[in-house]
Amino acid sequence: MVTLPLDRIAARDGFSPLVDVLGGPEQTRLVGGVVRDTLLGLDPADIDLATRLLPEDVLARLEAAGFRAVPTGLAHGTITAILPDGPIEVTTLRRDVSTDGRHAIVAFTDVWQDDAARRDFTMNALYADPARGDVIDYFGGLADLDAGRVRFIGDAYRRIAEDHLRILRFFRFHARFGAADQNAIDAEGLDACTARANDLMALSRERIAAELLKLLVARHAVPVIALMIDRGIFRAVLPEITEATLFAKLAEREAAAGVAPDAIRRLAALLPREAAESVSARLKLSNIDRKRLVAARQGPGDEGPRALAYRVGTTGAIDRLLLAGEDVAPIRDWTPPALPIGGGALVERGLRKGPEVAAVLRRIETQWLAEDFPDAARVVQLADEAVRAATTIASASEASSGRA
């Protein structure tokens, strides 16, 4: 019997009382990612519980025991218990009644294996006794987890027909949990995803974007993305992604520079520069991510990395430098300063208010950047020189106009 280490899970404030309120291990078990990740020695992002209790019963029990309970997905059996150390989702066991590739109609059940059978991959269908940690495995998920093999439960084609997003999830999970040897990928699952890749067209672009961005930063993203391109997985929804040479180079540069993988930067490496705007709109990225994606391939400029970081921000500068193969060391742990002088100081020096103030301030800023951000004393000198020059030019212009 494989036993799940419960130290971190049980240490969460309110966890054990919550399990007791929900009928203990006979009625309620840990399920899914929390079991998978804990077995792998990872810190699980979320803790989920599966229960034989009906959602109305769960809600009533939690409220009677003084837990704050939120019916986040009552129709699908999910109640969220708000604990001091974070929320825990409690979902009634379910079986699928019908699916259309995007949504499922479910019926509640009290049979654990029925609930396991509707899940996507064997490694995600692991349950654990929340008191003792005994792991319950209905479909060989432990062996697959140990082998680094992402395998659909049952017939892969049918599972994809139930939820088309499972195509992208198959590759994301393989990139995150799969073996380093890409030949170890489950052949049946790979063939099914290849054959049904056009099913992705039925999904909302937001769901595609969310899954893709997670995939791009996974541990084995480089070989998995190359495999997806080779298999034509992107062709129906992102035909712009046709090769991964720059993507692979970027991953190497990030690692060498000690910069964390970034999904938007990596997406920029996969797209032709001219496609960034249209792909951003299609995937419905946020305005911030859209602007960043469009700007990422614009090149590092010729003012130097610190000046670039000052003008476009450190994140944007790192994007451009890494994608261009330039050194990011000068700005990786550096925060651009603010120009230590403003337009008011120029007026105090005798410059007339108006457009000329902004123009002179830009000239000072340009020189300040060219000198690599000298201190305030030097900026004062630059300001004095710029104001004298501007005043001299203005006086000469006025004299010339008077003679005319």
Coordinates of C-alpha atoms in Angstrom, one line a residue:
M1 CA 0.0 0.0 0.0
V2 CA 1.3 3.4 -1.0
T3 CA 0.9 6.0 1.7
L4 CA 0.6 9.7 1.1
P5 CA 2.6 11.9 3.4
L6 CA 0.0 14.1 5.1
D7 CA 2.3 16.4 7.2
R8 CA 1.7 19.6 5.2
I9 CA -1.9 18.9 4.4
A10 CA -3.0 17.9 7.9
A11 CA -1.1 20.9 9.3
R12 CA -3.5 23.3 7.5
D13 CA -5.7 25.1 10.1
G14 CA -9.1 23.5 10.1
F15 CA -8.4 20.6 7.8
S16 CA -8.9 17.7 10.2
P17 CA -12.1 19.2 11.7
L18 CA -13.4 19.7 8.1
V19 CA -12.8 16.0 7.2
D20 CA -14.6 15.0 10.4
V21 CA -17.6 17.2 9.6
L22 CA -17.7 15.5 6.2
G23 CA -18.0 12.0 7.6
G24 CA -14.3 11.1 7.7
P25 CA -12.5 8.8 5.3
E26 CA -15.6 6.6 4.7
Q27 CA -17.3 9.5 3.1
T28 CA -14.6 11.9 2.0
R29 CA -11.1 11.5 0.4
L30 CA -8.4 13.7 -1.0
V31 CA -8.4 13.6 -4.8
G32 CA -6.5 14.6 -7.9
G33 CA -3.7 17.1 -8.0
V34 CA -3.1 17.2 -4.3
V35 CA -2.4 13.4 -4.3
R36 CA -0.4 13.5 -7.5
D37 CA 1.8 16.4 -6.5
T38 CA 2.4 15.3 -3.0
L39 CA 3.5 11.9 -4.2
L40 CA 6.0 13.7 -6.5
G41 CA 7.3 15.8 -3.6
L42 CA 5.7 18.9 -5.0
D43 CA 3.8 21.5 -3.0
P44 CA 0.2 21.2 -4.2
A45 CA -1.4 24.4 -5.4
D46 CA -4.8 23.3 -4.2
I47 CA -6.4 20.8 -1.9
D48 CA -9.5 19.1 -3.3
L49 CA -11.8 16.7 -1.5
A50 CA -14.2 14.2 -3.1
T51 CA -17.2 13.1 -1.1
R52 CA -20.1 10.7 -1.3
L53 CA -22.3 13.4 0.4
L54 CA -24.7 15.3 -1.7
P55 CA -23.9 19.0 -2.1
E56 CA -26.8 20.2 -0.1
D57 CA -25.7 18.0 2.8
V58 CA -22.1 19.3 2.5
L59 CA -23.4 22.8 2.6
A60 CA -25.6 22.2 5.6
R61 CA -22.9 20.3 7.5
L62 CA -20.3 23.0 6.9
E63 CA -22.6 25.9 8.0
A64 CA -23.8 24.0 11.1
A65 CA -20.1 23.4 12.1
G66 CA -19.3 27.1 11.7
F67 CA -17.3 26.8 8.5
R68 CA -17.8 29.5 5.9
A69 CA -19.1 27.7 2.8
V70 CA -19.5 29.1 -0.7
P71 CA -21.6 27.2 -3.3
T72 CA -19.1 27.8 -6.1
G73 CA -20.5 25.1 -8.4
L74 CA -23.6 23.7 -6.8
A75 CA -25.0 22.3 -10.1
H76 CA -21.8 20.3 -10.5
G77 CA -21.6 19.4 -6.9
T78 CA -18.8 21.8 -5.7
I79 CA -18.8 23.6 -2.4
T80 CA -15.8 25.7 -1.3
A81 CA -14.9 25.6 2.4
I82 CA -13.0 28.7 3.4
L83 CA -10.3 27.8 5.9
P84 CA -7.8 30.1 7.6
D85 CA -5.0 28.7 5.4
G86 CA -6.9 28.9 2.2
P87 CA -10.0 27.4 0.4
I88 CA -10.7 23.7 -0.1
E89 CA -13.1 22.5 -2.7
V90 CA -15.4 19.7 -1.8
T91 CA -17.1 18.0 -4.7
T92 CA -19.7 15.3 -4.7
L93 CA -18.8 12.1 -6.6
R94 CA -20.1 12.4 -10.2
R95 CA -20.6 10.4 -13.3
D96 CA -21.1 11.9 -16.8
V97 CA -24.6 11.7 -18.3
S98 CA -23.8 13.5 -21.5
T99 CA -20.9 15.5 -23.0
D100 CA -20.5 17.7 -26.1
G101 CA -16.7 18.3 -26.0
R102 CA -17.1 21.5 -24.1
H103 CA -19.5 20.9 -21.3
A104 CA -20.8 17.9 -19.3
I105 CA -24.1 17.1 -17.7
V106 CA -23.4 15.1 -14.6
A107 CA -25.3 12.9 -12.1
F108 CA -24.2 12.5 -8.5
T109 CA -23.1 9.0 -7.3
D110 CA -21.8 7.4 -4.2
V111 CA -19.5 5.0 -6.1
W112 CA -15.8 6.0 -6.0
Q113 CA -14.8 4.2 -9.2
D114 CA -17.6 5.9 -11.2
D115 CA -16.1 9.3 -10.2
A116 CA -12.6 8.1 -11.0
A117 CA -13.7 6.8 -14.4
R118 CA -14.9 10.3 -15.6
R119 CA -11.5 11.9 -14.9
D120 CA -9.0 12.5 -17.7
F121 CA -5.7 10.8 -16.9
T122 CA -4.8 8.0 -14.6
M123 CA -2.4 10.1 -12.5
N124 CA -5.3 12.5 -11.8
A125 CA -7.6 9.8 -10.6
L126 CA -5.8 9.0 -7.4
Y127 CA -7.6 9.2 -4.1
A128 CA -6.2 9.2 -0.5
D129 CA -7.5 8.6 2.9
P130 CA -7.3 12.0 4.6
A131 CA -6.6 10.5 8.0
R132 CA -4.0 7.8 7.3
G133 CA -2.8 8.7 3.8
D134 CA -3.6 5.3 2.1
V135 CA -3.7 5.9 -1.7
I136 CA -6.5 4.3 -3.7
D137 CA -5.8 3.7 -7.3
Y138 CA -8.4 2.4 -9.7
F139 CA -6.7 2.7 -13.1
G140 CA -3.0 2.2 -12.6
G141 CA -2.2 5.8 -11.9
L142 CA 0.6 5.1 -9.5
A143 CA 2.5 3.0 -12.0
D144 CA 2.0 5.7 -14.7
L145 CA 3.1 8.5 -12.3
D146 CA 6.3 6.5 -11.4
A147 CA 7.0 5.9 -15.1
G148 CA 6.3 9.6 -16.1
R149 CA 3.6 8.4 -18.4
V150 CA 0.5 10.5 -19.1
R151 CA -2.3 8.1 -20.0
F152 CA -6.0 8.6 -20.6
I153 CA -8.4 6.6 -18.6
G154 CA -10.1 4.1 -20.9
D155 CA -10.4 4.9 -24.6
A156 CA -8.4 8.0 -25.5
Y157 CA -10.6 8.9 -28.5
R158 CA -13.7 8.8 -26.3
R159 CA -12.1 10.9 -23.5
I160 CA -11.1 13.6 -26.0
A161 CA -14.6 13.6 -27.5
E162 CA -16.0 14.2 -24.0
D163 CA -13.8 17.3 -23.5
H164 CA -11.7 18.6 -26.4
L165 CA -9.4 20.6 -24.0
R166 CA -7.9 17.2 -23.0
I167 CA -5.8 17.4 -26.2
L168 CA -3.8 20.3 -24.8
R169 CA -3.9 18.9 -21.3
F170 CA -2.3 15.7 -22.5
F171 CA 0.7 17.6 -23.8
R172 CA 0.8 20.0 -20.9
F173 CA 0.8 17.2 -18.4
H174 CA 3.4 15.3 -20.4
A175 CA 5.6 18.5 -20.5
R176 CA 5.2 18.9 -16.7
F177 CA 5.2 15.3 -15.4
G178 CA 6.4 13.1 -18.3
A179 CA 9.7 11.4 -18.7
A180 CA 12.6 13.3 -20.2
D181 CA 12.7 10.7 -23.0
Q182 CA 10.0 11.9 -25.4
N183 CA 9.8 8.4 -26.8
A184 CA 8.1 7.4 -23.5
I185 CA 5.0 9.3 -24.4
D186 CA 1.9 7.2 -24.5
A187 CA 1.4 6.2 -28.1
E188 CA -2.4 5.7 -28.0
G189 CA -2.9 9.1 -26.4
L190 CA -0.6 10.8 -28.9
D191 CA -2.3 9.2 -31.9
A192 CA -5.7 10.2 -30.5
C193 CA -4.7 13.8 -29.9
T194 CA -3.3 13.9 -33.4
A195 CA -6.4 12.5 -35.0
R196 CA -8.7 14.8 -33.1
A197 CA -6.7 18.0 -33.2
N198 CA -9.3 19.8 -35.2
D199 CA -11.7 19.4 -32.3
L200 CA -9.8 22.3 -30.7
M201 CA -11.7 24.6 -33.0
A202 CA -14.8 24.0 -30.9
L203 CA -13.3 25.5 -27.8
S204 CA -13.3 29.1 -26.6
R205 CA -10.0 30.8 -27.3
E206 CA -9.8 31.8 -23.7
R207 CA -9.6 28.1 -22.6
I208 CA -7.0 27.4 -25.3
A209 CA -4.9 30.4 -24.2
A210 CA -5.1 29.4 -20.5
E211 CA -3.9 25.9 -21.3
L212 CA -1.3 26.9 -23.8
L213 CA 0.3 29.5 -21.5
K214 CA 0.7 26.9 -18.7
L215 CA 2.2 24.5 -21.2
L216 CA 4.8 26.9 -22.5
V217 CA 6.6 27.2 -19.1
A218 CA 6.5 23.5 -18.2
R219 CA 9.7 21.5 -17.5
H220 CA 9.8 19.7 -20.9
A221 CA 8.0 22.4 -22.9
V222 CA 10.7 22.6 -25.7
P223 CA 10.5 19.0 -26.9
V224 CA 6.8 18.8 -26.4
I225 CA 6.1 21.9 -28.4
A226 CA 8.3 20.5 -31.2
L227 CA 6.3 17.3 -31.1
M228 CA 3.0 19.2 -31.2
I229 CA 4.2 21.1 -34.3
D230 CA 5.3 17.9 -35.9
R231 CA 1.9 16.3 -35.3
G232 CA 0.0 19.4 -36.5
I233 CA -1.8 20.0 -33.2
F234 CA -1.7 23.8 -33.6
R235 CA -2.8 23.8 -37.2
A236 CA -6.5 24.3 -36.7
V237 CA -6.4 27.1 -34.1
L238 CA -2.9 28.6 -34.2
P239 CA -1.5 28.0 -37.7
E240 CA 1.1 30.7 -37.2
I241 CA 3.1 28.3 -35.0
T242 CA 5.1 26.3 -37.5
E243 CA 8.6 25.9 -36.0
A244 CA 10.2 26.1 -32.6
T245 CA 13.9 27.0 -33.3
L246 CA 13.7 30.4 -31.5
F247 CA 11.6 28.9 -28.8
A248 CA 14.3 26.4 -28.0
K249 CA 17.0 29.1 -28.1
L250 CA 15.0 31.3 -25.8
A251 CA 14.7 28.5 -23.3
E252 CA 18.4 28.0 -23.3
R253 CA 19.1 31.7 -22.9
E254 CA 16.6 32.0 -20.0
A255 CA 18.3 29.1 -18.2
A256 CA 21.8 30.5 -18.8
A257 CA 20.8 33.9 -17.6
G258 CA 19.0 32.6 -14.5
V259 CA 15.7 34.1 -15.7
A260 CA 12.5 32.3 -15.0
P261 CA 10.6 30.9 -18.0
D262 CA 7.8 33.3 -19.0
A263 CA 4.7 32.3 -21.0
I264 CA 4.2 35.5 -22.9
R265 CA 7.9 35.8 -23.8
R266 CA 7.9 32.2 -25.0
L267 CA 4.8 32.7 -27.0
A268 CA 6.5 35.6 -28.8
A269 CA 9.3 33.2 -29.7
L270 CA 6.9 30.9 -31.4
L271 CA 5.1 33.5 -33.5
P272 CA 6.2 35.4 -36.5
R273 CA 6.6 39.0 -35.4
E274 CA 3.8 40.2 -37.7
A275 CA 1.3 37.7 -36.2
A276 CA 1.5 38.9 -32.6
E277 CA -1.3 41.4 -32.8
S278 CA -3.8 39.0 -34.5
V279 CA -2.9 36.1 -32.2
S280 CA -3.3 38.3 -29.2
A281 CA -6.8 39.3 -30.3
R282 CA -7.8 35.7 -31.2
L283 CA -6.6 34.4 -27.8
K284 CA -8.3 37.3 -26.1
L285 CA -5.2 38.1 -24.0
S286 CA -5.3 41.0 -21.6
N287 CA -4.3 44.4 -22.8
I288 CA -1.1 44.2 -20.8
D289 CA -0.1 40.8 -22.3
R290 CA -1.1 41.9 -25.8
K291 CA 1.1 45.0 -25.7
R292 CA 3.9 43.0 -24.3
L293 CA 3.6 40.2 -26.9
V294 CA 3.6 42.8 -29.7
A295 CA 6.6 44.6 -28.4
A296 CA 8.7 41.6 -27.5
R297 CA 10.2 41.1 -31.0
Q298 CA 10.9 44.8 -31.7
G299 CA 14.6 44.4 -30.9
P300 CA 16.9 45.8 -28.2
G301 CA 17.6 49.2 -29.8
D302 CA 21.0 50.9 -29.8
E303 CA 21.0 52.8 -26.5
G304 CA 22.0 49.8 -24.3
P305 CA 20.2 47.5 -22.0
R306 CA 19.7 49.9 -19.1
A307 CA 18.4 52.7 -21.3
L308 CA 16.0 50.2 -22.8
A309 CA 14.8 49.1 -19.4
Y310 CA 14.2 52.7 -18.5
R311 CA 12.2 53.3 -21.6
V312 CA 10.1 50.1 -21.8
G313 CA 10.3 48.6 -18.3
T314 CA 12.6 45.8 -17.0
T315 CA 10.2 43.0 -18.1
G316 CA 9.8 44.3 -21.6
A317 CA 13.6 44.9 -21.9
I318 CA 14.4 41.4 -20.7
D319 CA 11.9 40.1 -23.3
R320 CA 13.6 42.0 -26.2
L321 CA 17.2 41.2 -25.1
L322 CA 16.6 37.5 -24.6
L323 CA 14.7 37.1 -27.9
A324 CA 17.5 39.0 -29.6
G325 CA 20.3 36.9 -28.0
E326 CA 21.6 39.9 -26.0
D327 CA 23.0 39.9 -22.4
V328 CA 20.4 40.7 -19.7
A329 CA 22.9 40.7 -16.8
P330 CA 23.1 44.6 -16.6
I331 CA 19.3 44.8 -15.8
R332 CA 18.3 41.5 -14.3
D333 CA 18.6 42.7 -10.7
W334 CA 18.4 46.4 -11.5
T335 CA 15.5 48.9 -11.0
P336 CA 15.5 51.9 -13.4
P337 CA 15.6 55.2 -11.5
A338 CA 13.4 58.2 -12.2
L339 CA 14.9 61.3 -13.9
P340 CA 15.8 63.4 -10.9
I341 CA 14.5 66.7 -12.3
G342 CA 11.2 67.9 -13.7
G343 CA 9.8 70.7 -15.8
G344 CA 9.3 73.0 -12.8
A345 CA 13.0 73.1 -12.2
L346 CA 13.6 74.2 -15.8
V347 CA 11.1 77.1 -15.4
E348 CA 12.8 78.2 -12.2
R349 CA 16.0 78.4 -14.2
G350 CA 14.3 80.9 -16.6
L351 CA 12.8 78.7 -19.3
R352 CA 9.4 79.9 -20.4
K353 CA 6.4 77.6 -19.8
G354 CA 5.2 75.8 -22.8
P355 CA 6.2 73.1 -25.3
E356 CA 9.9 74.1 -25.0
V357 CA 10.0 72.8 -21.4
A358 CA 9.1 69.3 -22.6
A359 CA 11.5 69.5 -25.4
V360 CA 14.4 70.5 -23.2
L361 CA 13.5 67.9 -20.6
R362 CA 13.7 65.2 -23.3
R363 CA 17.2 66.4 -24.3
I364 CA 18.3 66.3 -20.7
E365 CA 16.9 62.8 -20.4
T366 CA 18.6 61.6 -23.6
Q367 CA 22.0 62.8 -22.3
W368 CA 21.3 61.3 -18.9
L369 CA 20.7 57.9 -20.5
A370 CA 23.7 58.3 -22.7
E371 CA 25.9 58.9 -19.6
D372 CA 24.3 55.8 -17.9
F373 CA 22.2 57.5 -15.3
P374 CA 24.7 59.9 -13.5
D375 CA 23.8 61.3 -10.1
A376 CA 21.6 64.3 -9.3
A377 CA 24.6 66.7 -9.3
R378 CA 25.4 65.8 -12.9
V379 CA 21.7 66.2 -13.8
V380 CA 21.8 69.7 -12.4
Q381 CA 24.7 70.5 -14.7
L382 CA 22.9 69.1 -17.6
A383 CA 19.8 71.1 -16.8
D384 CA 21.8 74.3 -16.5
E385 CA 23.6 73.7 -19.8
A386 CA 20.3 72.8 -21.6
V387 CA 18.5 75.9 -20.3
R388 CA 21.4 78.2 -21.3
A389 CA 21.4 76.7 -24.8
A390 CA 17.7 77.0 -25.2
T391 CA 17.7 80.6 -23.8
T392 CA 20.5 81.6 -26.2
I393 CA 18.6 80.1 -29.2
A394 CA 15.4 81.8 -28.1
S395 CA 17.1 85.2 -27.7
A396 CA 18.8 84.9 -31.1
S397 CA 15.5 84.1 -32.7
E398 CA 13.7 87.0 -31.1
A399 CA 16.5 89.4 -32.2
S400 CA 16.3 88.1 -35.7
S401 CA 12.6 88.6 -35.8
G402 CA 13.0 92.2 -34.5
R403 CA 15.4 93.1 -37.2
A404 CA 13.1 91.7 -39.8

